Amino acid sequence: MYGHIPGYPVGSTFKTKEELWRAGVHVQRQAGIHGDASENGGAFSICLSEGYEDNIDGGERIAYVGSGGQDRNGDQVTDQSFDHLPNRALQLSCETKRPVRVVRGKNETSFYSPPEGC
């Protein structure tokens, strides 16, 4: 579902990613992008957290670097690509102007992130 999930207005908080999943707000437990990369698809939600240091959360404006390119230790070893299906889904949403839900996870460097949970 694109856009808001009924019963969970902007500013809703969740203690865990499992609560997010149960609510249907962001159903990926690890991945930062949930979406459909098919021709008529797009991203349903993204999760901002401490996973990618180049993400910039400016409140109303976000620079989101995408997903992929990390090794098993979480180190960035290659650039993200639109060939990576989650990134393609996000690109489709930019092209079609479909709304994308933004979930903020704990991130000590972001003023906009919650101190804990999501």
PDB file of C-alpha atoms in Angstrom:
ATOM      1  CA  MET A   1       0.000   0.000   0.000  1.00  0.00           C
ATOM      2  CA  TYR A   2       1.372   3.406  -0.974  1.00  0.00           C
ATOM      3  CA  GLY A   3       1.008   6.323   1.421  1.00  0.00           C
ATOM      4  CA  HIS A   4      -0.387   6.306   4.910  1.00  0.00           C
ATOM      5  CA  ILE A   5      -1.566   3.144   6.665  1.00  0.00           C
ATOM      6  CA  PRO A   6      -5.002   3.662   8.257  1.00  0.00           C
ATOM      7  CA  GLY A   7      -4.748   3.848  12.042  1.00  0.00           C
ATOM      8  CA  TYR A   8      -1.094   4.967  12.008  1.00  0.00           C
ATOM      9  CA  PRO A   9      -0.865   8.741  11.500  1.00  0.00           C
ATOM     10  CA  VAL A  10       2.390  10.592  10.872  1.00  0.00           C
ATOM     11  CA  GLY A  11       4.408  10.588  14.093  1.00  0.00           C
ATOM     12  CA  SER A  12       3.319   7.113  15.234  1.00  0.00           C
ATOM     13  CA  THR A  13       6.067   5.338  17.161  1.00  0.00           C
ATOM     14  CA  PHE A  14       6.920   1.670  17.494  1.00  0.00           C
ATOM     15  CA  LYS A  15       9.189  -0.078  19.990  1.00  0.00           C
ATOM     16  CA  THR A  16      10.490  -2.677  17.530  1.00  0.00           C
ATOM     17  CA  LYS A  17      10.686  -3.498  13.835  1.00  0.00           C
ATOM     18  CA  GLU A  18       8.308  -6.367  14.562  1.00  0.00           C
ATOM     19  CA  GLU A  19       5.658  -3.839  15.625  1.00  0.00           C
ATOM     20  CA  LEU A  20       6.252  -1.981  12.347  1.00  0.00           C
ATOM     21  CA  TRP A  21       5.841  -5.245  10.467  1.00  0.00           C
ATOM     22  CA  ARG A  22       2.623  -6.188  12.283  1.00  0.00           C
ATOM     23  CA  ALA A  23       1.175  -2.724  11.569  1.00  0.00           C
ATOM     24  CA  GLY A  24       2.110  -3.024   7.887  1.00  0.00           C
ATOM     25  CA  VAL A  25       4.010   0.265   8.017  1.00  0.00           C
ATOM     26  CA  HIS A  26       7.391  -1.242   7.009  1.00  0.00           C
ATOM     27  CA  VAL A  27       7.370  -5.007   6.519  1.00  0.00           C
ATOM     28  CA  GLN A  28      11.083  -5.517   5.864  1.00  0.00           C
ATOM     29  CA  ARG A  29      12.785  -6.531   9.089  1.00  0.00           C
ATOM     30  CA  GLN A  30      16.313  -5.835   7.821  1.00  0.00           C
ATOM     31  CA  ALA A  31      16.101  -4.044   4.482  1.00  0.00           C
ATOM     32  CA  GLY A  32      15.677  -0.291   4.412  1.00  0.00           C
ATOM     33  CA  ILE A  33      13.432  -0.226   1.333  1.00  0.00           C
ATOM     34  CA  HIS A  34      10.135  -2.066   0.962  1.00  0.00           C
ATOM     35  CA  GLY A  35       8.728  -1.962  -2.518  1.00  0.00           C
ATOM     36  CA  ASP A  36       7.772  -3.476  -5.843  1.00  0.00           C
ATOM     37  CA  ALA A  37      10.299  -3.064  -8.675  1.00  0.00           C
ATOM     38  CA  SER A  38       7.891  -4.170 -11.412  1.00  0.00           C
ATOM     39  CA  GLU A  39       7.060  -1.725 -14.212  1.00  0.00           C
ATOM     40  CA  ASN A  40       3.994  -0.353 -12.404  1.00  0.00           C
ATOM     41  CA  GLY A  41       5.503  -0.604  -8.928  1.00  0.00           C
ATOM     42  CA  GLY A  42       7.338   1.667  -6.548  1.00  0.00           C
ATOM     43  CA  ALA A  43       8.562   1.902  -2.971  1.00  0.00           C
ATOM     44  CA  PHE A  44       6.031   1.582  -0.175  1.00  0.00           C
ATOM     45  CA  SER A  45       8.359   2.637   2.642  1.00  0.00           C
ATOM     46  CA  ILE A  46      11.941   3.401   3.592  1.00  0.00           C
ATOM     47  CA  CYS A  47      13.589   3.130   6.981  1.00  0.00           C
ATOM     48  CA  LEU A  48      16.214   5.686   7.981  1.00  0.00           C
ATOM     49  CA  SER A  49      18.618   4.404  10.591  1.00  0.00           C
ATOM     50  CA  GLU A  50      22.296   4.252  11.450  1.00  0.00           C
ATOM     51  CA  GLY A  51      23.031   1.731   8.671  1.00  0.00           C
ATOM     52  CA  TYR A  52      24.266   4.175   6.005  1.00  0.00           C
ATOM     53  CA  GLU A  53      26.367   7.117   7.148  1.00  0.00           C
ATOM     54  CA  ASP A  54      25.665   9.114   3.970  1.00  0.00           C
ATOM     55  CA  ASN A  55      21.899   9.316   4.563  1.00  0.00           C
ATOM     56  CA  ILE A  56      20.937  12.879   5.473  1.00  0.00           C
ATOM     57  CA  ASP A  57      17.748  13.508   7.437  1.00  0.00           C
ATOM     58  CA  GLY A  58      16.758  17.143   7.199  1.00  0.00           C
ATOM     59  CA  GLY A  59      13.220  16.614   8.444  1.00  0.00           C
ATOM     60  CA  GLU A  60      11.127  17.532   5.399  1.00  0.00           C
ATOM     61  CA  ARG A  61      14.026  16.821   2.996  1.00  0.00           C
ATOM     62  CA  ILE A  62      15.940  13.527   3.006  1.00  0.00           C
ATOM     63  CA  ALA A  63      18.973  12.346   1.050  1.00  0.00           C
ATOM     64  CA  TYR A  64      18.597   8.565   1.038  1.00  0.00           C
ATOM     65  CA  VAL A  65      21.477   6.652  -0.533  1.00  0.00           C
ATOM     66  CA  GLY A  66      19.530   3.463  -1.237  1.00  0.00           C
ATOM     67  CA  SER A  67      20.387  -0.083  -0.291  1.00  0.00           C
ATOM     68  CA  GLY A  68      23.067  -2.589  -1.140  1.00  0.00           C
ATOM     69  CA  GLY A  69      26.783  -2.351  -1.603  1.00  0.00           C
ATOM     70  CA  GLN A  70      27.680  -3.459   1.924  1.00  0.00           C
ATOM     71  CA  ASP A  71      29.682  -6.492   2.975  1.00  0.00           C
ATOM     72  CA  ARG A  72      28.764  -8.839   5.847  1.00  0.00           C
ATOM     73  CA  ASN A  73      30.374  -6.448   8.346  1.00  0.00           C
ATOM     74  CA  GLY A  74      28.196  -3.541   7.190  1.00  0.00           C
ATOM     75  CA  ASP A  75      31.076  -1.759   5.474  1.00  0.00           C
ATOM     76  CA  GLN A  76      30.242   0.046   2.238  1.00  0.00           C
ATOM     77  CA  VAL A  77      32.300  -1.651  -0.489  1.00  0.00           C
ATOM     78  CA  THR A  78      30.467  -0.665  -3.706  1.00  0.00           C
ATOM     79  CA  ASP A  79      28.074   2.025  -4.869  1.00  0.00           C
ATOM     80  CA  GLN A  80      24.341   1.372  -4.830  1.00  0.00           C
ATOM     81  CA  SER A  81      22.765   0.633  -8.187  1.00  0.00           C
ATOM     82  CA  PHE A  82      19.309   0.973  -9.695  1.00  0.00           C
ATOM     83  CA  ASP A  83      19.817  -2.602 -10.909  1.00  0.00           C
ATOM     84  CA  HIS A  84      19.343  -3.563  -7.238  1.00  0.00           C
ATOM     85  CA  LEU A  85      15.564  -4.126  -7.082  1.00  0.00           C
ATOM     86  CA  PRO A  86      14.783  -2.159  -3.902  1.00  0.00           C
ATOM     87  CA  ASN A  87      16.616   0.863  -5.306  1.00  0.00           C
ATOM     88  CA  ARG A  88      14.727   0.458  -8.576  1.00  0.00           C
ATOM     89  CA  ALA A  89      11.435   0.519  -6.633  1.00  0.00           C
ATOM     90  CA  LEU A  90      12.457   3.804  -4.998  1.00  0.00           C
ATOM     91  CA  GLN A  91      13.466   5.225  -8.377  1.00  0.00           C
ATOM     92  CA  LEU A  92      10.032   4.287  -9.769  1.00  0.00           C
ATOM     93  CA  SER A  93       8.334   6.182  -6.925  1.00  0.00           C
ATOM     94  CA  CYS A  94      10.387   9.261  -7.778  1.00  0.00           C
ATOM     95  CA  GLU A  95       9.329   8.970 -11.420  1.00  0.00           C
ATOM     96  CA  THR A  96       5.624   8.333 -10.715  1.00  0.00           C
ATOM     97  CA  LYS A  97       5.401  10.643  -7.653  1.00  0.00           C
ATOM     98  CA  ARG A  98       3.861   7.845  -5.574  1.00  0.00           C
ATOM     99  CA  PRO A  99       4.104   8.604  -1.849  1.00  0.00           C
ATOM    100  CA  VAL A 100       6.718   6.712   0.166  1.00  0.00           C
ATOM    101  CA  ARG A 101       6.318   6.225   3.914  1.00  0.00           C
ATOM    102  CA  VAL A 102       9.385   7.248   5.925  1.00  0.00           C
ATOM    103  CA  VAL A 103      10.212   5.412   9.135  1.00  0.00           C
ATOM    104  CA  ARG A 104      12.918   6.803  11.349  1.00  0.00           C
ATOM    105  CA  GLY A 105      14.871   4.384  13.485  1.00  0.00           C
ATOM    106  CA  LYS A 106      17.181   5.303  16.322  1.00  0.00           C
ATOM    107  CA  ASN A 107      20.051   7.459  15.093  1.00  0.00           C
ATOM    108  CA  GLU A 108      22.054   9.498  17.563  1.00  0.00           C
ATOM    109  CA  THR A 109      23.251  11.889  14.844  1.00  0.00           C
ATOM    110  CA  SER A 110      19.758  12.890  13.651  1.00  0.00           C
ATOM    111  CA  PHE A 111      17.636  15.481  15.430  1.00  0.00           C
ATOM    112  CA  TYR A 112      14.520  13.944  13.813  1.00  0.00           C
ATOM    113  CA  SER A 113      15.057  10.336  14.901  1.00  0.00           C
ATOM    114  CA  PRO A 114      13.517   8.877  18.036  1.00  0.00           C
ATOM    115  CA  PRO A 115      15.822   8.164  20.999  1.00  0.00           C
ATOM    116  CA  GLU A 116      14.780   4.498  20.789  1.00  0.00           C
ATOM    117  CA  GLY A 117      12.606   2.224  18.684  1.00  0.00           C
ATOM    118  CA  CYS A 118      11.149   3.339  15.359  1.00  0.00           C
TER     119      CYS A 118
END
